[in-house]
Short mmCIF file of C-alpha atoms and ligand atoms in Angstrom, two decimals:
data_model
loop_
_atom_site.label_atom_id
_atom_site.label_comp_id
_atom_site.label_asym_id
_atom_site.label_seq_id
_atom_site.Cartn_x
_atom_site.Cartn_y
_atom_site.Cartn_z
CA UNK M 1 60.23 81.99 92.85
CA UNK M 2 58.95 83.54 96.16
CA UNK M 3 61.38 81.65 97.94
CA UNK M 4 63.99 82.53 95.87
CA UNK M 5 63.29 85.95 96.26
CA UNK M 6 63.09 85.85 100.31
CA UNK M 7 66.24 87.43 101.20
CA UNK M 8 68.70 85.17 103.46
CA UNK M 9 68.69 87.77 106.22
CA UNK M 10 65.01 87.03 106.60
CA UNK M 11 65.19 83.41 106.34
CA UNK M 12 65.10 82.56 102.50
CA UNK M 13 67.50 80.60 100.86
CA UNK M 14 71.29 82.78 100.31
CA UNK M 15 72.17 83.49 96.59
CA UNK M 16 75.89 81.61 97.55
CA UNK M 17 76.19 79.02 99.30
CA UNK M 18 79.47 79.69 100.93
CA UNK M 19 81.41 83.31 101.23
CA UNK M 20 82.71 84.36 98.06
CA UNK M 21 86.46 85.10 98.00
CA UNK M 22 87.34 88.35 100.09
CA UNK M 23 90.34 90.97 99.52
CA UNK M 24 93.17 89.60 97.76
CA UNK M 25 94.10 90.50 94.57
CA UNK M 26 97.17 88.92 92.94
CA UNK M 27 97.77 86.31 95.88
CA UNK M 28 94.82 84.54 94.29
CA UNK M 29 96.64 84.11 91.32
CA UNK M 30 100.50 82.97 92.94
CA UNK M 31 101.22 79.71 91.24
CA UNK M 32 104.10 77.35 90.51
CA UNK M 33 105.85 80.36 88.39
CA UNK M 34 106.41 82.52 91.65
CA UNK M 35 107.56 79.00 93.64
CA UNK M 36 110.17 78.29 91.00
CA UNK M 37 111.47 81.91 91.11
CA UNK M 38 111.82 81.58 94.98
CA UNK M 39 113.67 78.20 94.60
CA UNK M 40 115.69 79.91 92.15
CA UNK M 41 117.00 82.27 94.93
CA UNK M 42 117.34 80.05 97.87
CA UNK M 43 119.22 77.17 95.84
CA UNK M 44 121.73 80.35 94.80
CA UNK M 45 121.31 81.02 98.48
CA UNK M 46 121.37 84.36 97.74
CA UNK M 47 118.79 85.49 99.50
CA UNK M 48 119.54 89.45 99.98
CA UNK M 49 119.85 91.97 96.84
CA UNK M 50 123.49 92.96 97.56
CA UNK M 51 124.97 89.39 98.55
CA UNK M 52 125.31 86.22 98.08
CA UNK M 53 127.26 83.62 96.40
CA UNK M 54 125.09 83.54 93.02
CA UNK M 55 123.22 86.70 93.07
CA UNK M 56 119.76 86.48 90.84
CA UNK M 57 119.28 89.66 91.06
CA UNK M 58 115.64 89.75 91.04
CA UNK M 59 115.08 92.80 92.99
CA UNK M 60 116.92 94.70 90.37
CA UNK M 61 115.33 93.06 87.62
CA UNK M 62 112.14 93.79 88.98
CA UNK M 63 112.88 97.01 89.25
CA UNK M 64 113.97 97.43 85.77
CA UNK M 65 110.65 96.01 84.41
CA UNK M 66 108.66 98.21 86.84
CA UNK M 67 110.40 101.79 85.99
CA UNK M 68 110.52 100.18 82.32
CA UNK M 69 106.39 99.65 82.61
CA UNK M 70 105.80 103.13 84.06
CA UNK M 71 107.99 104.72 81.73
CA UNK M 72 109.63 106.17 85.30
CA UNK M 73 113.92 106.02 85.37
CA UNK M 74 114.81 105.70 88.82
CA UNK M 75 112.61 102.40 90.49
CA UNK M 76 113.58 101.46 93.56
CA UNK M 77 112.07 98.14 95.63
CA UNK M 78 111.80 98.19 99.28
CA UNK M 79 110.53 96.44 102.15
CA UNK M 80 106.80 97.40 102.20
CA UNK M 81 104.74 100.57 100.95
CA UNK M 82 104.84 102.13 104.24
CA UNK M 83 108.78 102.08 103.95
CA UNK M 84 108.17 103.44 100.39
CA UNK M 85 105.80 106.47 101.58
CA UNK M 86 108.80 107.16 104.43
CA UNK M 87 111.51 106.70 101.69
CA UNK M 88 109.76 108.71 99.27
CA UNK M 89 109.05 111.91 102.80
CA UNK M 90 112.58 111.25 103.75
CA UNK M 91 114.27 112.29 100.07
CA UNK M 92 111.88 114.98 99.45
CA UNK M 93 113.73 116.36 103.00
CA UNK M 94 110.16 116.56 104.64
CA UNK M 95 110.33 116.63 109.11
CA UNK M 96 110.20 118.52 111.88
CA UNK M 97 108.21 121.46 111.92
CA UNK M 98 106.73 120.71 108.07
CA UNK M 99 102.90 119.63 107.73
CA UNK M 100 101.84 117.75 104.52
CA UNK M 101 98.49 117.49 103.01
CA UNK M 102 97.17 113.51 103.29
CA UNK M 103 93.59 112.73 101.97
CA UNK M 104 90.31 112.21 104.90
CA UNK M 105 89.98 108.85 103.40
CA UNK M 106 93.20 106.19 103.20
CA UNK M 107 94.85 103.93 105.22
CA UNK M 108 96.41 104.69 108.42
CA UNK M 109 100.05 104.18 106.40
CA UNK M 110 99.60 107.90 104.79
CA UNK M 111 99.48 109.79 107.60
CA UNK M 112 101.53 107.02 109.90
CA UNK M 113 104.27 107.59 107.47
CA UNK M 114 104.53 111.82 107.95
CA UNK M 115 104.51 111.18 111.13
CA UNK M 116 107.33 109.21 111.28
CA UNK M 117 108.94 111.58 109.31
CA UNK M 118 108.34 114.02 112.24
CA UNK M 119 106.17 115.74 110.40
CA UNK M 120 102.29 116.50 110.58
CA UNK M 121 99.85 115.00 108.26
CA UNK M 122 96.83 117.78 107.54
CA UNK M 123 93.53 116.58 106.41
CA UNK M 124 91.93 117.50 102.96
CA UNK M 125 87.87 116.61 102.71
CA UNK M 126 86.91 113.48 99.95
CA UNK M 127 84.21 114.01 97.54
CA UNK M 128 81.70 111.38 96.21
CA UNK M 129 84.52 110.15 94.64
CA UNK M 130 86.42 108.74 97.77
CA UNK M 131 89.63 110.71 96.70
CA UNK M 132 90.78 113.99 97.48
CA UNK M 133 88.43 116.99 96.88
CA UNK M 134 90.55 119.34 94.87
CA UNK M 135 87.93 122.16 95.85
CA UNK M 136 88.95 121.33 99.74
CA UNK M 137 92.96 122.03 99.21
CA UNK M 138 93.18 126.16 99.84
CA UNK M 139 91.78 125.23 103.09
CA UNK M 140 94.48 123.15 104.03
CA UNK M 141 96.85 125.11 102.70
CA UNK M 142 99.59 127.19 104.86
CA UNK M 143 103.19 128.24 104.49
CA UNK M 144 104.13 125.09 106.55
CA UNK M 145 102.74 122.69 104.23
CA UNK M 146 105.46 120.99 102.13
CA UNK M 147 103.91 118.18 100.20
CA UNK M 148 100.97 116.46 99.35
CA UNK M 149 100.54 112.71 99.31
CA UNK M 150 97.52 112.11 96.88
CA UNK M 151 96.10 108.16 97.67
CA UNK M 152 94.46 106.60 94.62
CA UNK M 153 92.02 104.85 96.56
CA UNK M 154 90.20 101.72 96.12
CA UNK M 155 91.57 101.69 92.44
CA UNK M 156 90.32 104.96 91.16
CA UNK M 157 92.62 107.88 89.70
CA UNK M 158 92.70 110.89 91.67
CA UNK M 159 91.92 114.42 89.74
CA UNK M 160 95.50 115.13 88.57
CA UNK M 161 94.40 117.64 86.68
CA UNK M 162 93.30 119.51 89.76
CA UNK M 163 95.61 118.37 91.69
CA UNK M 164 98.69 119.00 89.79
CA UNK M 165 97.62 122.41 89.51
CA UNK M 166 97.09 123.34 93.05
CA UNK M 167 100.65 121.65 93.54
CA UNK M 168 101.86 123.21 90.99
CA UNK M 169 100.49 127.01 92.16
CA UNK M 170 102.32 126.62 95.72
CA UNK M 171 104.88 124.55 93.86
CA UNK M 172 104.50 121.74 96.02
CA UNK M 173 106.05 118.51 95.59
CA UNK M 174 103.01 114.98 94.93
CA UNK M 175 103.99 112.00 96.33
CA UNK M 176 101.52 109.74 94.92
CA UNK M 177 100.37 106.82 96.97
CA UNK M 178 99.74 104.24 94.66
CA UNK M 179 99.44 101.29 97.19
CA UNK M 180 95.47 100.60 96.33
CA UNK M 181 95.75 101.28 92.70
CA UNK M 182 98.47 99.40 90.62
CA UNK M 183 97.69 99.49 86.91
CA UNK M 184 95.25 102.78 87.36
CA UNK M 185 95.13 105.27 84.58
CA UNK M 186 93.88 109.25 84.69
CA UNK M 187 93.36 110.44 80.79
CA UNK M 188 95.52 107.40 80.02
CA UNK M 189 98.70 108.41 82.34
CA UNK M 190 99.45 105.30 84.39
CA UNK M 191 99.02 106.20 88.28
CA UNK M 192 102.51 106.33 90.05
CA UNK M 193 103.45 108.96 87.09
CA UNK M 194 101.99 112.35 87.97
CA UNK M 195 104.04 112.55 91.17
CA UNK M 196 107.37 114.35 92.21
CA UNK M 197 108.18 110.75 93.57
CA UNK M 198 105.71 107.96 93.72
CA UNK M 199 104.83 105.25 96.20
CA UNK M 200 103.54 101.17 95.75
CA UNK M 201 102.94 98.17 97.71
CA UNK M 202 103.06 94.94 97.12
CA UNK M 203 101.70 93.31 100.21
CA UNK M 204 99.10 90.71 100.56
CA UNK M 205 96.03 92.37 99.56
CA UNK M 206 97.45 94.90 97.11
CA UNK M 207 97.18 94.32 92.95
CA UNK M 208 100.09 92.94 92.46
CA UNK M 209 101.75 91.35 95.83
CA UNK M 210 104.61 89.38 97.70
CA UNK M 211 103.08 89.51 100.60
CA UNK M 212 105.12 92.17 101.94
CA UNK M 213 107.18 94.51 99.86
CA UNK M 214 106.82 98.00 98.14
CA UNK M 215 108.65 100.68 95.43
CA UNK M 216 109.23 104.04 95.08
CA UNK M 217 109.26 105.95 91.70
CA UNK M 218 110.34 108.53 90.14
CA UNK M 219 112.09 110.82 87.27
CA UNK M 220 114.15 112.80 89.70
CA UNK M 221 117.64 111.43 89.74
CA UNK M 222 118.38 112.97 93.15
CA UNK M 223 115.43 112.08 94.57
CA UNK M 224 116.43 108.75 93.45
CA UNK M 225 119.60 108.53 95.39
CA UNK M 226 118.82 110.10 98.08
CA UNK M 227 115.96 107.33 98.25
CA UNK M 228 118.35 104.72 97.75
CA UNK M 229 120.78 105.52 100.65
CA UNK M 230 118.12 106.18 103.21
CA UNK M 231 116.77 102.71 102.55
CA UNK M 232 119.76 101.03 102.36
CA UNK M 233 122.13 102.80 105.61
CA UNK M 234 123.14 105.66 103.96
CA UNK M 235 125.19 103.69 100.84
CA UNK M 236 124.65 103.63 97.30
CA UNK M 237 125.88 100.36 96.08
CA UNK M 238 125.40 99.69 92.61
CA UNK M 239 125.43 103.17 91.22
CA UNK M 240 126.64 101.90 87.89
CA UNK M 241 123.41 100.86 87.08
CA UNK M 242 122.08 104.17 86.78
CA UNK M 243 125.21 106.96 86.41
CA UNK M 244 126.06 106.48 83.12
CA UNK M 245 129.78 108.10 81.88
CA UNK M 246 129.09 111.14 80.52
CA UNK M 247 125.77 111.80 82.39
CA UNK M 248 126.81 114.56 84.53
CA UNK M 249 125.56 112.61 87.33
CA UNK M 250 127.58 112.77 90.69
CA UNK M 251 127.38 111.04 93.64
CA UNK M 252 125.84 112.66 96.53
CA UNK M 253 127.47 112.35 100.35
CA UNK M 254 126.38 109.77 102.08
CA UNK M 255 123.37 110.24 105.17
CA UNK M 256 122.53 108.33 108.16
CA UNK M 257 119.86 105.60 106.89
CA UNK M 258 118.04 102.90 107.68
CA UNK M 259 117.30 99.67 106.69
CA UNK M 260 114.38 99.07 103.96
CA UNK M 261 115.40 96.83 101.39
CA UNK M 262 113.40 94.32 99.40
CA UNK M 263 114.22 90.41 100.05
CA UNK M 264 115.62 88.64 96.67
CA UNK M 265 112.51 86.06 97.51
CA UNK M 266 110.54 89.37 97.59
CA UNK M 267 111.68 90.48 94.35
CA UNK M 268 111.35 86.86 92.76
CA UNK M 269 107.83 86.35 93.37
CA UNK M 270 107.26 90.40 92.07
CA UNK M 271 109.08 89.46 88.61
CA UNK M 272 106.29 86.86 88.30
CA UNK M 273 103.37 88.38 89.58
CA UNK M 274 104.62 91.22 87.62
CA UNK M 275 104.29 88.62 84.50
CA UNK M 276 100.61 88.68 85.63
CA UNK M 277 99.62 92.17 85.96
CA UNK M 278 97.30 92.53 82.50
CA UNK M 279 95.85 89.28 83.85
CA UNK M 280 95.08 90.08 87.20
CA UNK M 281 93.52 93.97 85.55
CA UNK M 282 92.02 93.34 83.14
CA UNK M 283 90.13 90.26 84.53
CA UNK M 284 88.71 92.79 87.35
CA UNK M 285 88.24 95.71 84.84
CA UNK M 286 86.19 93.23 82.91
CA UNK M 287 83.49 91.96 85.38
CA UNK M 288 83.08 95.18 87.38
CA UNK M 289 82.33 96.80 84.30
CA UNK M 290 79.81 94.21 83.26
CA UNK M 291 78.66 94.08 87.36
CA UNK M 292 78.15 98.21 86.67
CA UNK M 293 76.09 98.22 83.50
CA UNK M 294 74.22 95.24 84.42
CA UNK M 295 72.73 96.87 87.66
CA UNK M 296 72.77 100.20 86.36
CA UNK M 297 70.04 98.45 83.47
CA UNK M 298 68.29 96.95 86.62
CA UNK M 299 68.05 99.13 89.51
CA UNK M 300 67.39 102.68 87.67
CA UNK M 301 68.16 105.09 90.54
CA UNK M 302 71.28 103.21 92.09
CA UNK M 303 74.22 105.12 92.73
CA UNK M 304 77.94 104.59 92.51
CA UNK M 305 80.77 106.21 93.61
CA UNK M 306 81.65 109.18 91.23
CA UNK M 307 84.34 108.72 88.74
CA UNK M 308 87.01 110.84 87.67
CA UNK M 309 87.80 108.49 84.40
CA UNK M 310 86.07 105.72 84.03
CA UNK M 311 88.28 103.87 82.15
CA UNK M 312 91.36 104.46 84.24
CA UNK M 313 89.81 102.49 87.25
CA UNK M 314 91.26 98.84 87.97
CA UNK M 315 87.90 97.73 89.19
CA UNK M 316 89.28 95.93 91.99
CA UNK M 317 86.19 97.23 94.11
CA UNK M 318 82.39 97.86 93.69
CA UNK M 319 81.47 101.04 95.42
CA UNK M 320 77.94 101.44 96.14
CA UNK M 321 76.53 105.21 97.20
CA UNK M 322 73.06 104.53 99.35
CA UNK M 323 71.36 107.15 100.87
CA UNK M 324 71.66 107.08 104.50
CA UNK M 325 74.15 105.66 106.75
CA UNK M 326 71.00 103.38 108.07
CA UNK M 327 70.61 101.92 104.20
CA UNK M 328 73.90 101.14 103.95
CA UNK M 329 73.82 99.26 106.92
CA UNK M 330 70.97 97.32 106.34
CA UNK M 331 72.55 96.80 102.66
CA UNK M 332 75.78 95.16 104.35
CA UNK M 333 73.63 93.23 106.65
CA UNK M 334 72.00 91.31 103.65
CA UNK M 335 74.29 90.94 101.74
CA UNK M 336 77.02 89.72 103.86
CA UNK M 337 73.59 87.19 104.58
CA UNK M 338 73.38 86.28 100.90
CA UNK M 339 77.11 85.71 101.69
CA UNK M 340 78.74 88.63 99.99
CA UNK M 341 81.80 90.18 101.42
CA UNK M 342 80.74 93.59 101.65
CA UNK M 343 82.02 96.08 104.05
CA UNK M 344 82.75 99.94 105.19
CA UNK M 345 86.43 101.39 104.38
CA UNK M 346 88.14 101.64 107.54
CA UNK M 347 85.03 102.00 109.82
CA UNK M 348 83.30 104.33 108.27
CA UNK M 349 84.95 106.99 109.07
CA UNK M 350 87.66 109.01 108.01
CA UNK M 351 91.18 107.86 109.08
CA UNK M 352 91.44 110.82 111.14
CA UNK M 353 88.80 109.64 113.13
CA UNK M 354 90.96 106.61 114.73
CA UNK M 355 91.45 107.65 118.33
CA UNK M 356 95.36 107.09 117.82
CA UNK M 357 95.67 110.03 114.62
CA UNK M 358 92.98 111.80 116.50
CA UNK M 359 94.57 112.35 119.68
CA UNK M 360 98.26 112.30 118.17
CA UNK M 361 99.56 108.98 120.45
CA UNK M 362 102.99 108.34 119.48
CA UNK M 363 105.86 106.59 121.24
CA UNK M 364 107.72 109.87 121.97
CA UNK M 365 107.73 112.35 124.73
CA UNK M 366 105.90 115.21 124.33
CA UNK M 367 104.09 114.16 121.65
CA UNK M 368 106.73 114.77 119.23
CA UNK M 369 105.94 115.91 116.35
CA UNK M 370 103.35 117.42 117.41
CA UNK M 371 104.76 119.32 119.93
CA UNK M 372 106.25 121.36 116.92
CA UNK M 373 105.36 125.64 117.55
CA UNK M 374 103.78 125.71 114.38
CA UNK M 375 102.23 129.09 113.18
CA UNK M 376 99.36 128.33 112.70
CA UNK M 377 98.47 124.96 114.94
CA UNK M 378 97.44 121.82 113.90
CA UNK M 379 94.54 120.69 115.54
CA UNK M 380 92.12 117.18 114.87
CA UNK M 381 88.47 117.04 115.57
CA UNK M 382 85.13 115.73 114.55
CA UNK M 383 83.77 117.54 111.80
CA UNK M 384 87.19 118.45 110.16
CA UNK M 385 85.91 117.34 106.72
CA UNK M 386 82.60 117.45 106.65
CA UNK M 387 82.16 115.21 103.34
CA UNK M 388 84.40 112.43 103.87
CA UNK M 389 82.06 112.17 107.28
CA UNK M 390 78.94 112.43 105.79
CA UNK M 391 79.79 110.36 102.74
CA UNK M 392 81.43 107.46 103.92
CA UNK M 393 78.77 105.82 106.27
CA UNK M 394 76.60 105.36 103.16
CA UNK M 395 79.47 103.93 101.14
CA UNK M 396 79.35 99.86 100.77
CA UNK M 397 82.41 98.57 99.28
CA UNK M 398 82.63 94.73 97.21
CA UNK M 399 85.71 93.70 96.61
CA UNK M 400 86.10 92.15 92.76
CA UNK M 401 88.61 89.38 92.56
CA UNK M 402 90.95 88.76 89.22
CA UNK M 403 89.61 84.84 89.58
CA UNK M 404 86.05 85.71 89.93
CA UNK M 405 84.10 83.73 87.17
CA UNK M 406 81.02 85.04 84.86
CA UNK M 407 78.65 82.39 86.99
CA UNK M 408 80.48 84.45 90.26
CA UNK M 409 79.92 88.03 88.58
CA UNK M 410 76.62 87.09 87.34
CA UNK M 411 75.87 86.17 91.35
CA UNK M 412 77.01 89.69 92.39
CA UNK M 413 74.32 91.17 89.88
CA UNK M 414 71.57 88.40 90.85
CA UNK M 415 72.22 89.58 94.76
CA UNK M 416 72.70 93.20 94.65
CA UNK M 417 69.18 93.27 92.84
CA UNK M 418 67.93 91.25 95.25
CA UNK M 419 68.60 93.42 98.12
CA UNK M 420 68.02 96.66 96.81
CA UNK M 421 64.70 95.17 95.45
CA UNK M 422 63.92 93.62 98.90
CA UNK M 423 64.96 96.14 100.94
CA UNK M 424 63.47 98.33 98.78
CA UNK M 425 66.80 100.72 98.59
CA UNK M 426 65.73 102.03 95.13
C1 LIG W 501 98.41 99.23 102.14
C2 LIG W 501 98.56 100.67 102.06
C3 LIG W 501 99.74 101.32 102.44
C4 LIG W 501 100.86 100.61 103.14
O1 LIG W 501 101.41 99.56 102.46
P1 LIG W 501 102.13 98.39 103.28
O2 LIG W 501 102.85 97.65 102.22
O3 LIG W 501 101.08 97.60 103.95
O4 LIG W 501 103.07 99.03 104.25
C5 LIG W 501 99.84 102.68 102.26
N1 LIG W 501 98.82 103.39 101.75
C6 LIG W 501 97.66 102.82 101.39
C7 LIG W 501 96.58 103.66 100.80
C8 LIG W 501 97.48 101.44 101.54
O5 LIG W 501 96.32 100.89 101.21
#
């Protein structure tokens, strides 16, 4: 028993024997289904979405099942989420000289993508949540903003309610930036819903995943085809899917585009991993609940990361709240000894902390966009949001996978109780 209890990081013997399995979600559960469905496409050797000899239209089918699964009309697959964030900026008409509200805490895609839009991203403070702090908006908020890009992150549901309303005041468009959060629910609205046009991604480590590949969403039939020809060089080519006779429905004039279009193999492997969404959910919803209550019974006094709706969260990730940045540290040091993959989101820091976002390097001269004579000037520092600073240094994050077993879950609970009794963190 006393040996047992030694932690690994001090010599005793490591709860696992080997690293458990690390961030991917529904790559862990590609099988011979999603093989098949590539073979499919390659014998038809028609491997792009508008050609080939024997078109499977996969990437349209997918697309179908996805807007029919969201309850959204207009779906459209493209090349990666990233694309679908630009996509998404680009029909909304956002650029030059326009900011747009981007959460402290996401990936470096969110604000990457305004900028590529040649606009400016502005930063709005987290709360103990890791999303957005409604309360922080007004701050933010100038005549120059023209969206907000709301990031359900690490599978938790934003506060629409708050959120929708301060959009809603300045009548502001949402782009919601669903990338981390597939299959994510607020009062029982799926996420990828609430927006004015909605963003997902299906690469490697997201929910559902073809290793690269992404969608946008949303209601708005212009938005839709303007989100169409900017991803596919300006051209709308199978309008007839969507403009039924009689639907009052015109076709817009065409616009200099690029190129962001989803692979057939792409769309193949998404119509089976699609298949596999509940699965891959429900499985992770199942044993980080249990992970939860279980530790909650043992370690009276530990702390989570808040939660907006309990039930809406995919619990693809257990978030643990310590309190210092030192703790935490010392927390991810053990655990990672009792060989648990357990990290910091993005260093610890928010994303406008990366020197790059920080001190506005692009490619261009000038540093376009920044260059912009905005009224009232955008400027990055330390200390910007003082929450998302302070908070996420003491924020350890677990990833849950959708093959983890009861012994693996039951490992989690046996470690984390461990460490915080060992390290005496409670
Ligand atoms: C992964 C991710 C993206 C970008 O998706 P890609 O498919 O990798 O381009 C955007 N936003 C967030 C929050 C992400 O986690």
């Amino acid at each position: 028993m006393q040996k047992l209890d030694k932690l690994a990081i001090h010599g005793g013997t490591p709860v696992r024997h080997t690293m458990n399995a690390g961030m991917l979600r529904g790559a862990m559960v590609v099988g011979p289904e999603e093989t098949e469905r590539v073979a499919q496409v390659m014998r038809a050797q028609s491997m792009s979405r508008y050609y080939g000899p024997d078109n499977q239209g996969a990437v349209s089918t997918f697309e179908d099942r996805l807007g029919a699964g969201l309850g959204m009309p207009y779906t459209l697959g493209v090349s990666s989420g990233t694309a679908a964030l630009v996509v998404a900026l680009k029909a909304l008409g956002i650029g030059y000289g326009d900011k747009v509200i981007v959460p402290a805490n996401t990936f470096t895609a969110t604000p990457g993508a305004v900028i590529c839009c040649n606009a400016v991203p502005v930063y709005c403070d987290m709360d103990e949540t890791l999303n957005m702090d409604p309360e922080d908006l007004e701050r933010v908020m100038d005549d120059e903003v023209k969206a907000i890009i709301v990031v359900h992150i690490n599978g938790h549901p934003c506060d629409m309610d708050r959120i929708s309303a301060f959009a809603a005041k300045y009548n502001l468009p949402i782009i919601e930036d669903v990338a981390q959060a597939f299959g994510a629910s607020y009062k029982g609205q799926q996420a990828g819903t609430f927006g004015t046009i909605n963003a997902f991604s299906f690469q490697m480590q997201k929910i559902i995943t073809a290793g690269e590949g992404g969608a946008v969403a949303t209601r708005d039939f212009n938005l839709f085809e303007r989100s169409v020809r900017y991803h596919d060089q300006g051209s709308f080519r199978d309008k007839d899917r969507y403009v039924t006779p009689g639907s009052g429905l015109t076709a817009g004039e065409a616009v200099i585009g690029q190129n962001y279009r989803m692979t057939e193999m792409a769309g193949a492997i998404m119509l089976e991993q699609w298949e596999k969404r509940d699965l891959i959910i429900s499985s992770m919803r199942r044993n980080h609940r249990k992970i939860k209550q279980a530790l909650k019974a043992e370690l009276p006094g530990i702390q989570f990361r808040k939660t907006v709706d309990e039930d809406g969260d995919i619990g693809c990730i257990l978030a643990l709240l310590h309190d210092s940045a030192e703790r935490a540290k010392q927390f991810v040091e053990a655990m990672t000894a009792e060989n648990f993959f357990t990290y910091f989101m993005y260093g610890a820091k928010p994303i406008y902390m990366m020197p790059f976002l920080l001190n506005k390097k692009t490619l261009e001269k000038n540093d376009f966009p920044f260059d912009y004579p905005f009224k009232k000037p955008v400027e990055y520092r330390e200390g910007m949001c003082p929450n998302a600073e302070r908070i996420l240094p003491r924020m350890t994050l677990m990833p849950v996978s959708p093959i983890m077993t009861d012994k693996e879950a039951d490992e989690v609970i046996e470690a984390v109780v461990k460490v915080y009794r060992g390290l005496e963190l409670v």
